[in-house]
């Protein structure tokens, strides 16, 4: 994608109008690079649910692209659509189904709602509706790349205003090219610093229990030839104390009206450690991740993953009871700033984030 080295997906629209989509199987990384073909919304749902693809921006994109493929290339769906008494209602049901794949990331719900609005405004002709969906899917890809690069620029500019000689970063989970259409959010900030010769170092937490940090972020760091170090989640305090860092930059699946942020499990822990050691803590995410409909993080639905995921990755005894939430919520009071493509939002003098005002100004 942006660097020519990492591609989270391959999407194409053929001359006959049929769309094709293949997604990089992130469960196979870093030891095997293979792509899975997405032929319909069921394949898209499964790729999202199984975490073969993950990352809030990429989840939203794959859902929309999967629908575009289903409506243009799946003969069964095309036949059902042409026979449906209400084409828009038929497509709405497919979009509702895609929303059930993963509940925490607001990007998915925003993307589906945006697409629903486009479908509702389209002419009643089935062909016109499908064309509108495919056109919007292509637009989403282009927009994601542009937004990610703007996030990287905003974050790099802000950090270099205080650390002009170079920045030492810490991150968790995977927020790079593999979590987006290209470039990345939090890791996109690191990538932009790297391009300016100002990334002094980056430490990646392995991110238990699914190891997105060790499997994916470490992979991206090596491909991009960054000065990176992989550490266990439990090593973060010792690392910050002994090695030091200037800032932690993490992604987000949902940012509430008060600034509380849901992200990969372990992010809250890292924010507490950052505050303890006086390290700045930034959230980097698209504008669409800001959810003003929820007053605080207490209202976020936290997805719980299957017990087997923890058992298998942790080599634990079969039958052991597990609690396996995929996300936690970092209170706004632990966050230094929220980096978006619209700029960096900082708390006011009273330490409060005005998310609603920021959204209103930039919508």
mmCIF file of C-alpha atoms in Angstrom:
data_model
loop_
_atom_site.group_PDB
_atom_site.id
_atom_site.type_symbol
_atom_site.label_atom_id
_atom_site.label_comp_id
_atom_site.label_asym_id
_atom_site.label_seq_id
_atom_site.Cartn_x
_atom_site.Cartn_y
_atom_site.Cartn_z
ATOM 1 C CA UNK A 1 0.000 0.000 0.000
ATOM 2 C CA UNK A 2 1.572 3.297 1.071
ATOM 3 C CA UNK A 3 5.060 1.894 1.319
ATOM 4 C CA UNK A 4 4.637 -0.743 -1.335
ATOM 5 C CA UNK A 5 5.671 -3.368 1.208
ATOM 6 C CA UNK A 6 2.525 -4.169 3.190
ATOM 7 C CA UNK A 7 -0.952 -4.748 1.782
ATOM 8 C CA UNK A 8 -3.790 -5.577 4.147
ATOM 9 C CA UNK A 9 -6.173 -6.168 1.236
ATOM 10 C CA UNK A 10 -6.414 -6.283 -2.543
ATOM 11 C CA UNK A 11 -9.593 -4.824 -4.047
ATOM 12 C CA UNK A 12 -10.362 -4.452 -7.732
ATOM 13 C CA UNK A 13 -13.314 -3.694 -9.969
ATOM 14 C CA UNK A 14 -13.131 -5.555 -13.273
ATOM 15 C CA UNK A 15 -14.221 -4.154 -16.631
ATOM 16 C CA UNK A 16 -17.505 -6.060 -16.453
ATOM 17 C CA UNK A 17 -18.310 -4.334 -13.141
ATOM 18 C CA UNK A 18 -17.638 -7.312 -10.902
ATOM 19 C CA UNK A 19 -15.650 -6.487 -7.761
ATOM 20 C CA UNK A 20 -13.048 -8.788 -6.223
ATOM 21 C CA UNK A 21 -11.522 -8.734 -2.747
ATOM 22 C CA UNK A 22 -8.771 -10.666 -1.011
ATOM 23 C CA UNK A 23 -7.617 -9.949 2.540
ATOM 24 C CA UNK A 24 -4.300 -10.729 4.165
ATOM 25 C CA UNK A 25 -4.773 -13.521 6.726
ATOM 26 C CA UNK A 26 -3.252 -11.845 9.765
ATOM 27 C CA UNK A 27 -3.558 -14.992 11.868
ATOM 28 C CA UNK A 28 -0.901 -16.573 9.638
ATOM 29 C CA UNK A 29 1.603 -13.734 10.081
ATOM 30 C CA UNK A 30 4.508 -13.331 10.517
ATOM 31 C CA UNK A 31 5.557 -16.794 9.354
ATOM 32 C CA UNK A 32 3.236 -17.100 6.355
ATOM 33 C CA UNK A 33 1.854 -14.491 3.984
ATOM 34 C CA UNK A 34 -1.399 -15.621 2.419
ATOM 35 C CA UNK A 35 -4.543 -13.948 1.162
ATOM 36 C CA UNK A 36 -8.113 -15.165 1.635
ATOM 37 C CA UNK A 37 -10.698 -14.439 -1.036
ATOM 38 C CA UNK A 38 -13.866 -12.705 0.131
ATOM 39 C CA UNK A 39 -16.768 -13.685 -2.136
ATOM 40 C CA UNK A 40 -19.783 -12.506 -0.130
ATOM 41 C CA UNK A 41 -20.876 -10.813 3.093
ATOM 42 C CA UNK A 42 -20.631 -14.110 4.970
ATOM 43 C CA UNK A 43 -16.932 -14.331 4.082
ATOM 44 C CA UNK A 44 -16.444 -10.705 5.154
ATOM 45 C CA UNK A 45 -18.271 -11.331 8.441
ATOM 46 C CA UNK A 46 -16.150 -14.419 9.132
ATOM 47 C CA UNK A 47 -12.874 -12.651 8.291
ATOM 48 C CA UNK A 48 -13.783 -9.904 10.772
ATOM 49 C CA UNK A 49 -15.155 -12.166 13.502
ATOM 50 C CA UNK A 50 -12.270 -14.653 13.349
ATOM 51 C CA UNK A 51 -9.776 -11.767 13.423
ATOM 52 C CA UNK A 52 -8.132 -12.798 10.186
ATOM 53 C CA UNK A 53 -8.447 -9.074 9.632
ATOM 54 C CA UNK A 54 -8.619 -6.648 12.550
ATOM 55 C CA UNK A 55 -8.120 -3.014 13.412
ATOM 56 C CA UNK A 56 -11.102 -0.669 13.626
ATOM 57 C CA UNK A 57 -10.534 1.156 10.300
ATOM 58 C CA UNK A 58 -9.880 -2.064 8.374
ATOM 59 C CA UNK A 59 -12.928 -3.813 9.851
ATOM 60 C CA UNK A 60 -15.153 -1.034 8.505
ATOM 61 C CA UNK A 61 -13.506 -1.075 5.085
ATOM 62 C CA UNK A 62 -13.679 -4.862 4.658
ATOM 63 C CA UNK A 63 -17.361 -4.858 5.611
ATOM 64 C CA UNK A 64 -18.201 -2.314 2.901
ATOM 65 C CA UNK A 65 -15.928 -3.898 0.291
ATOM 66 C CA UNK A 66 -17.355 -7.329 1.093
ATOM 67 C CA UNK A 67 -20.855 -6.029 0.424
ATOM 68 C CA UNK A 68 -19.719 -4.534 -2.884
ATOM 69 C CA UNK A 69 -18.273 -7.899 -3.922
ATOM 70 C CA UNK A 70 -21.388 -9.780 -2.828
ATOM 71 C CA UNK A 71 -23.695 -7.537 -4.853
ATOM 72 C CA UNK A 72 -21.592 -7.567 -8.036
ATOM 73 C CA UNK A 73 -19.871 -10.970 -8.161
ATOM 74 C CA UNK A 74 -21.975 -13.469 -6.214
ATOM 75 C CA UNK A 75 -24.461 -14.960 -8.695
ATOM 76 C CA UNK A 76 -26.762 -16.182 -5.915
ATOM 77 C CA UNK A 77 -26.980 -12.738 -4.336
ATOM 78 C CA UNK A 78 -27.414 -11.022 -7.711
ATOM 79 C CA UNK A 79 -30.341 -13.338 -8.514
ATOM 80 C CA UNK A 80 -31.944 -12.738 -5.098
ATOM 81 C CA UNK A 81 -31.423 -8.988 -5.396
ATOM 82 C CA UNK A 82 -33.039 -8.829 -8.828
ATOM 83 C CA UNK A 83 -36.017 -10.825 -7.539
ATOM 84 C CA UNK A 84 -36.400 -8.846 -4.317
ATOM 85 C CA UNK A 85 -39.544 -6.646 -4.149
ATOM 86 C CA UNK A 86 -37.523 -3.979 -2.319
ATOM 87 C CA UNK A 87 -33.834 -3.877 -3.302
ATOM 88 C CA UNK A 88 -32.949 -1.313 -0.657
ATOM 89 C CA UNK A 89 -34.495 -3.383 2.111
ATOM 90 C CA UNK A 90 -32.640 -6.466 0.828
ATOM 91 C CA UNK A 91 -29.319 -4.587 1.046
ATOM 92 C CA UNK A 92 -30.183 -3.134 4.467
ATOM 93 C CA UNK A 93 -30.546 -6.662 5.847
ATOM 94 C CA UNK A 94 -27.068 -7.542 4.618
ATOM 95 C CA UNK A 95 -25.645 -4.405 6.242
ATOM 96 C CA UNK A 96 -27.409 -5.217 9.510
ATOM 97 C CA UNK A 97 -25.802 -8.661 9.394
ATOM 98 C CA UNK A 98 -22.320 -7.190 8.936
ATOM 99 C CA UNK A 99 -22.801 -5.024 12.041
ATOM 100 C CA UNK A 100 -23.058 -8.178 14.176
ATOM 101 C CA UNK A 101 -19.481 -9.241 13.382
ATOM 102 C CA UNK A 102 -17.798 -7.251 16.187
ATOM 103 C CA UNK A 103 -19.563 -4.878 18.585
ATOM 104 C CA UNK A 104 -16.926 -2.558 20.082
ATOM 105 C CA UNK A 105 -15.361 -0.704 17.128
ATOM 106 C CA UNK A 106 -17.557 2.286 16.259
ATOM 107 C CA UNK A 107 -15.939 2.664 12.825
ATOM 108 C CA UNK A 108 -17.892 -0.355 11.574
ATOM 109 C CA UNK A 109 -21.227 1.085 12.668
ATOM 110 C CA UNK A 110 -20.380 4.544 11.280
ATOM 111 C CA UNK A 111 -19.329 3.079 7.939
ATOM 112 C CA UNK A 112 -22.492 1.003 7.648
ATOM 113 C CA UNK A 113 -24.675 3.976 8.590
ATOM 114 C CA UNK A 114 -22.896 6.159 6.034
ATOM 115 C CA UNK A 115 -23.502 3.505 3.388
ATOM 116 C CA UNK A 116 -27.139 3.087 4.428
ATOM 117 C CA UNK A 117 -27.662 6.826 3.897
ATOM 118 C CA UNK A 118 -26.135 6.560 0.428
ATOM 119 C CA UNK A 119 -28.367 3.592 -0.441
ATOM 120 C CA UNK A 120 -31.470 5.375 0.816
ATOM 121 C CA UNK A 121 -30.692 8.453 -1.303
ATOM 122 C CA UNK A 122 -29.891 6.475 -4.459
ATOM 123 C CA UNK A 123 -32.473 6.035 -7.236
ATOM 124 C CA UNK A 124 -34.680 2.955 -6.850
ATOM 125 C CA UNK A 125 -33.016 1.233 -9.801
ATOM 126 C CA UNK A 126 -31.082 -1.823 -8.594
ATOM 127 C CA UNK A 127 -28.217 -1.011 -10.947
ATOM 128 C CA UNK A 128 -27.953 2.547 -9.623
ATOM 129 C CA UNK A 129 -27.953 1.331 -6.011
ATOM 130 C CA UNK A 130 -25.180 -1.192 -6.623
ATOM 131 C CA UNK A 131 -23.121 1.362 -8.551
ATOM 132 C CA UNK A 132 -23.456 3.805 -5.652
ATOM 133 C CA UNK A 133 -22.210 1.146 -3.213
ATOM 134 C CA UNK A 134 -19.187 0.216 -5.333
ATOM 135 C CA UNK A 135 -18.314 3.877 -5.888
ATOM 136 C CA UNK A 136 -18.492 4.564 -2.175
ATOM 137 C CA UNK A 137 -16.366 1.508 -1.379
ATOM 138 C CA UNK A 138 -13.623 2.806 -3.657
ATOM 139 C CA UNK A 139 -13.932 6.247 -2.066
ATOM 140 C CA UNK A 140 -13.562 4.731 1.416
ATOM 141 C CA UNK A 141 -10.247 3.155 0.443
ATOM 142 C CA UNK A 142 -8.858 6.432 -0.864
ATOM 143 C CA UNK A 143 -10.160 8.387 2.123
ATOM 144 C CA UNK A 144 -8.636 5.988 4.635
ATOM 145 C CA UNK A 145 -5.167 6.383 3.142
ATOM 146 C CA UNK A 146 -5.440 10.185 3.116
ATOM 147 C CA UNK A 147 -6.814 10.283 6.672
ATOM 148 C CA UNK A 148 -4.072 7.999 7.956
ATOM 149 C CA UNK A 149 -1.338 10.158 6.461
ATOM 150 C CA UNK A 150 -2.949 13.259 7.974
ATOM 151 C CA UNK A 151 -3.031 11.535 11.385
ATOM 152 C CA UNK A 152 0.669 10.735 11.029
ATOM 153 C CA UNK A 153 1.500 14.309 10.117
ATOM 154 C CA UNK A 154 -0.566 15.777 12.952
ATOM 155 C CA UNK A 155 0.984 13.475 15.534
ATOM 156 C CA UNK A 156 4.529 13.957 14.314
ATOM 157 C CA UNK A 157 4.172 17.747 14.229
ATOM 158 C CA UNK A 158 2.811 17.821 17.765
ATOM 159 C CA UNK A 159 5.480 15.531 19.236
ATOM 160 C CA UNK A 160 8.368 17.270 17.470
ATOM 161 C CA UNK A 161 7.232 20.610 18.876
ATOM 162 C CA UNK A 162 8.412 19.292 22.259
ATOM 163 C CA UNK A 163 10.993 16.683 21.223
ATOM 164 C CA UNK A 164 12.699 18.272 18.197
ATOM 165 C CA UNK A 165 15.772 16.048 18.292
ATOM 166 C CA UNK A 166 13.839 12.802 18.045
ATOM 167 C CA UNK A 167 11.056 10.833 19.704
ATOM 168 C CA UNK A 168 11.096 7.589 21.671
ATOM 169 C CA UNK A 169 7.744 5.827 21.359
ATOM 170 C CA UNK A 170 5.919 2.931 23.001
ATOM 171 C CA UNK A 171 2.838 1.319 21.456
ATOM 172 C CA UNK A 172 0.473 -1.601 21.988
ATOM 173 C CA UNK A 173 -1.474 -3.873 19.618
ATOM 174 C CA UNK A 174 -1.185 -3.206 15.883
ATOM 175 C CA UNK A 175 -2.187 0.106 14.360
ATOM 176 C CA UNK A 176 -0.184 0.157 11.126
ATOM 177 C CA UNK A 177 -0.752 -0.776 7.502
ATOM 178 C CA UNK A 178 -2.187 -4.104 8.633
ATOM 179 C CA UNK A 179 -4.950 -2.411 10.660
ATOM 180 C CA UNK A 180 -6.000 0.022 7.952
ATOM 181 C CA UNK A 181 -6.167 0.310 4.180
ATOM 182 C CA UNK A 182 -2.635 1.699 4.377
ATOM 183 C CA UNK A 183 -0.091 3.623 6.478
ATOM 184 C CA UNK A 184 -1.703 3.284 9.904
ATOM 185 C CA UNK A 185 -2.900 5.423 12.803
ATOM 186 C CA UNK A 186 -0.676 5.221 15.895
ATOM 187 C CA UNK A 187 1.980 3.341 13.951
ATOM 188 C CA UNK A 188 1.400 5.856 11.172
ATOM 189 C CA UNK A 189 2.731 8.519 13.552
ATOM 190 C CA UNK A 190 5.844 6.399 14.011
ATOM 191 C CA UNK A 191 6.095 5.912 10.253
ATOM 192 C CA UNK A 192 5.902 9.675 9.662
ATOM 193 C CA UNK A 193 8.572 10.328 12.291
ATOM 194 C CA UNK A 194 10.715 7.669 10.618
ATOM 195 C CA UNK A 195 10.298 9.379 7.240
ATOM 196 C CA UNK A 196 11.553 12.626 8.779
ATOM 197 C CA UNK A 197 14.518 10.927 10.432
ATOM 198 C CA UNK A 198 13.094 11.712 13.874
ATOM 199 C CA UNK A 199 12.014 8.311 15.213
ATOM 200 C CA UNK A 200 14.666 7.569 17.804
ATOM 201 C CA UNK A 201 13.117 4.264 18.890
ATOM 202 C CA UNK A 202 9.841 2.386 19.233
ATOM 203 C CA UNK A 203 8.954 -0.345 21.713
ATOM 204 C CA UNK A 204 6.044 -2.647 20.891
ATOM 205 C CA UNK A 205 4.148 -4.533 23.597
ATOM 206 C CA UNK A 206 3.436 -8.118 22.547
ATOM 207 C CA UNK A 207 -0.274 -7.592 23.364
ATOM 208 C CA UNK A 208 -1.570 -10.733 25.008
ATOM 209 C CA UNK A 209 -3.499 -12.881 24.547
ATOM 210 C CA UNK A 210 -3.598 -12.706 20.733
ATOM 211 C CA UNK A 211 -0.136 -11.199 20.305
ATOM 212 C CA UNK A 212 -0.972 -8.566 17.729
ATOM 213 C CA UNK A 213 2.098 -6.650 18.875
ATOM 214 C CA UNK A 214 4.556 -9.508 18.512
ATOM 215 C CA UNK A 215 2.982 -11.026 15.378
ATOM 216 C CA UNK A 216 2.026 -7.883 13.478
ATOM 217 C CA UNK A 217 3.588 -4.701 14.842
ATOM 218 C CA UNK A 218 7.005 -6.323 15.212
ATOM 219 C CA UNK A 219 6.613 -7.535 11.629
ATOM 220 C CA UNK A 220 5.812 -4.021 10.390
ATOM 221 C CA UNK A 221 8.669 -2.511 12.404
ATOM 222 C CA UNK A 222 11.136 -4.896 10.803
ATOM 223 C CA UNK A 223 9.754 -4.392 7.291
ATOM 224 C CA UNK A 224 9.984 -0.620 7.724
ATOM 225 C CA UNK A 225 13.475 -0.932 9.265
ATOM 226 C CA UNK A 226 12.560 1.075 12.357
ATOM 227 C CA UNK A 227 14.748 1.006 15.475
ATOM 228 C CA UNK A 228 12.306 -1.204 17.345
ATOM 229 C CA UNK A 229 12.207 -3.437 20.405
ATOM 230 C CA UNK A 230 9.607 -6.042 21.324
ATOM 231 C CA UNK A 231 8.694 -6.375 25.005
ATOM 232 C CA UNK A 232 6.213 -8.459 26.978
ATOM 233 C CA UNK A 233 3.201 -6.584 28.325
ATOM 234 C CA UNK A 234 4.449 -7.179 31.868
ATOM 235 C CA UNK A 235 7.781 -5.504 31.040
ATOM 236 C CA UNK A 236 6.300 -2.078 30.257
ATOM 237 C CA UNK A 237 6.895 -0.578 33.713
ATOM 238 C CA UNK A 238 10.501 -1.732 33.816
ATOM 239 C CA UNK A 239 11.054 -0.515 30.268
ATOM 240 C CA UNK A 240 9.692 2.978 30.979
ATOM 241 C CA UNK A 241 11.748 3.211 34.158
ATOM 242 C CA UNK A 242 15.047 1.900 32.807
ATOM 243 C CA UNK A 243 14.984 2.738 29.082
ATOM 244 C CA UNK A 244 12.643 5.717 29.063
ATOM 245 C CA UNK A 245 10.214 7.015 26.463
ATOM 246 C CA UNK A 246 8.821 10.361 25.388
ATOM 247 C CA UNK A 247 5.332 9.215 24.450
ATOM 248 C CA UNK A 248 3.015 6.253 24.177
ATOM 249 C CA UNK A 249 0.871 6.334 21.053
ATOM 250 C CA UNK A 250 -2.013 3.865 20.808
ATOM 251 C CA UNK A 251 -5.016 3.322 18.579
ATOM 252 C CA UNK A 252 -8.704 3.392 19.447
ATOM 253 C CA UNK A 253 -11.880 1.499 18.663
ATOM 254 C CA UNK A 254 -14.161 4.111 20.194
ATOM 255 C CA UNK A 255 -13.671 7.508 21.853
ATOM 256 C CA UNK A 256 -16.594 8.726 23.974
ATOM 257 C CA UNK A 257 -17.879 12.274 24.439
ATOM 258 C CA UNK A 258 -15.763 12.759 27.571
ATOM 259 C CA UNK A 259 -12.591 11.336 25.990
ATOM 260 C CA UNK A 260 -12.744 7.858 27.553
ATOM 261 C CA UNK A 261 -11.242 5.504 24.982
ATOM 262 C CA UNK A 262 -11.773 1.834 24.229
ATOM 263 C CA UNK A 263 -8.756 0.085 22.758
ATOM 264 C CA UNK A 264 -7.043 -3.280 22.867
ATOM 265 C CA UNK A 265 -6.924 -4.908 26.297
ATOM 266 C CA UNK A 266 -3.805 -3.740 28.116
ATOM 267 C CA UNK A 267 -4.032 -0.130 26.911
ATOM 268 C CA UNK A 268 -5.446 1.041 30.256
ATOM 269 C CA UNK A 269 -2.530 -0.604 32.059
ATOM 270 C CA UNK A 270 -0.059 1.181 29.785
ATOM 271 C CA UNK A 271 -1.742 4.540 30.381
ATOM 272 C CA UNK A 272 -1.403 4.131 34.162
ATOM 273 C CA UNK A 273 2.284 3.340 33.779
ATOM 274 C CA UNK A 274 2.796 6.291 31.447
ATOM 275 C CA UNK A 275 1.272 8.652 33.989
ATOM 276 C CA UNK A 276 3.381 7.133 36.764
ATOM 277 C CA UNK A 277 6.593 7.798 34.834
ATOM 278 C CA UNK A 278 5.598 11.157 33.357
ATOM 279 C CA UNK A 279 5.340 9.853 29.787
ATOM 280 C CA UNK A 280 2.853 11.496 27.432
ATOM 281 C CA UNK A 281 -0.009 9.237 26.322
ATOM 282 C CA UNK A 282 -1.713 9.813 22.975
ATOM 283 C CA UNK A 283 -4.631 8.143 21.214
ATOM 284 C CA UNK A 284 -4.376 8.188 17.412
ATOM 285 C CA UNK A 285 -7.539 7.377 15.502
ATOM 286 C CA UNK A 286 -9.736 8.551 12.616
ATOM 287 C CA UNK A 287 -12.315 11.257 13.216
ATOM 288 C CA UNK A 288 -14.991 8.589 12.707
ATOM 289 C CA UNK A 289 -13.870 6.894 15.931
ATOM 290 C CA UNK A 290 -15.195 9.824 17.988
ATOM 291 C CA UNK A 291 -18.574 8.734 19.319
ATOM 292 C CA UNK A 292 -20.457 11.616 20.909
ATOM 293 C CA UNK A 293 -23.544 9.445 21.422
ATOM 294 C CA UNK A 294 -21.899 7.809 24.464
ATOM 295 C CA UNK A 295 -21.255 10.058 27.446
ATOM 296 C CA UNK A 296 -18.499 7.916 28.940
ATOM 297 C CA UNK A 297 -16.625 4.650 28.641
ATOM 298 C CA UNK A 298 -19.043 2.989 31.062
ATOM 299 C CA UNK A 299 -21.517 2.781 28.172
ATOM 300 C CA UNK A 300 -19.206 0.979 25.735
ATOM 301 C CA UNK A 301 -20.066 -2.630 24.975
ATOM 302 C CA UNK A 302 -16.861 -4.609 25.496
ATOM 303 C CA UNK A 303 -16.521 -7.682 23.315
ATOM 304 C CA UNK A 304 -15.490 -10.876 25.083
ATOM 305 C CA UNK A 305 -13.566 -13.378 23.002
ATOM 306 C CA UNK A 306 -13.794 -17.182 23.207
ATOM 307 C CA UNK A 307 -11.996 -18.976 26.044
ATOM 308 C CA UNK A 308 -10.105 -21.139 23.553
ATOM 309 C CA UNK A 309 -8.196 -18.129 22.248
ATOM 310 C CA UNK A 310 -6.572 -17.591 25.625
ATOM 311 C CA UNK A 311 -6.137 -21.298 26.319
ATOM 312 C CA UNK A 312 -4.453 -21.980 22.993
ATOM 313 C CA UNK A 313 -2.190 -18.939 22.836
ATOM 314 C CA UNK A 314 -1.200 -19.240 26.493
ATOM 315 C CA UNK A 315 -0.646 -23.013 26.455
ATOM 316 C CA UNK A 316 -3.001 -23.270 29.428
ATOM 317 C CA UNK A 317 -4.696 -26.497 30.554
ATOM 318 C CA UNK A 318 -7.854 -27.348 28.671
ATOM 319 C CA UNK A 319 -10.999 -26.665 30.644
ATOM 320 C CA UNK A 320 -9.512 -23.779 32.645
ATOM 321 C CA UNK A 321 -11.996 -20.965 33.215
ATOM 322 C CA UNK A 322 -10.953 -17.717 31.482
ATOM 323 C CA UNK A 323 -12.088 -14.114 31.291
ATOM 324 C CA UNK A 324 -11.093 -12.790 27.878
ATOM 325 C CA UNK A 325 -12.255 -9.222 27.117
ATOM 326 C CA UNK A 326 -10.870 -7.938 23.821
ATOM 327 C CA UNK A 327 -10.776 -4.309 24.934
ATOM 328 C CA UNK A 328 -10.477 -2.091 27.975
ATOM 329 C CA UNK A 329 -11.354 1.564 28.519
ATOM 330 C CA UNK A 330 -8.714 4.176 29.298
ATOM 331 C CA UNK A 331 -10.199 7.084 31.284
ATOM 332 C CA UNK A 332 -9.769 10.489 29.654
ATOM 333 C CA UNK A 333 -7.740 11.696 32.643
ATOM 334 C CA UNK A 334 -4.855 9.458 31.546
ATOM 335 C CA UNK A 335 -4.796 10.774 27.974
ATOM 336 C CA UNK A 336 -2.523 13.637 26.891
ATOM 337 C CA UNK A 337 -4.162 14.148 23.524
ATOM 338 C CA UNK A 338 -6.238 12.585 20.761
ATOM 339 C CA UNK A 339 -4.649 12.671 17.309
ATOM 340 C CA UNK A 340 -7.035 12.723 14.335
ATOM 341 C CA UNK A 341 -6.790 13.724 10.692
ATOM 342 C CA UNK A 342 -8.518 16.982 11.719
ATOM 343 C CA UNK A 343 -5.804 17.858 14.238
ATOM 344 C CA UNK A 344 -4.744 17.037 17.804
ATOM 345 C CA UNK A 345 -7.362 17.513 20.501
ATOM 346 C CA UNK A 346 -6.017 18.404 23.955
ATOM 347 C CA UNK A 347 -7.906 18.756 27.246
ATOM 348 C CA UNK A 348 -8.849 22.220 28.472
ATOM 349 C CA UNK A 349 -7.448 23.939 31.554
ATOM 350 C CA UNK A 350 -9.727 21.825 33.740
ATOM 351 C CA UNK A 351 -8.444 18.623 32.160
ATOM 352 C CA UNK A 352 -11.611 17.927 30.169
ATOM 353 C CA UNK A 353 -11.882 16.940 26.517
ATOM 354 C CA UNK A 354 -14.546 18.746 24.490
ATOM 355 C CA UNK A 355 -15.173 15.958 21.999
ATOM 356 C CA UNK A 356 -18.621 17.250 21.060
ATOM 357 C CA UNK A 357 -17.255 20.707 20.284
ATOM 358 C CA UNK A 358 -14.390 19.247 18.253
ATOM 359 C CA UNK A 359 -16.794 17.093 16.232
ATOM 360 C CA UNK A 360 -19.161 20.024 15.667
ATOM 361 C CA UNK A 361 -16.337 22.244 14.417
ATOM 362 C CA UNK A 362 -15.001 19.688 11.975
ATOM 363 C CA UNK A 363 -18.166 17.973 10.715
#
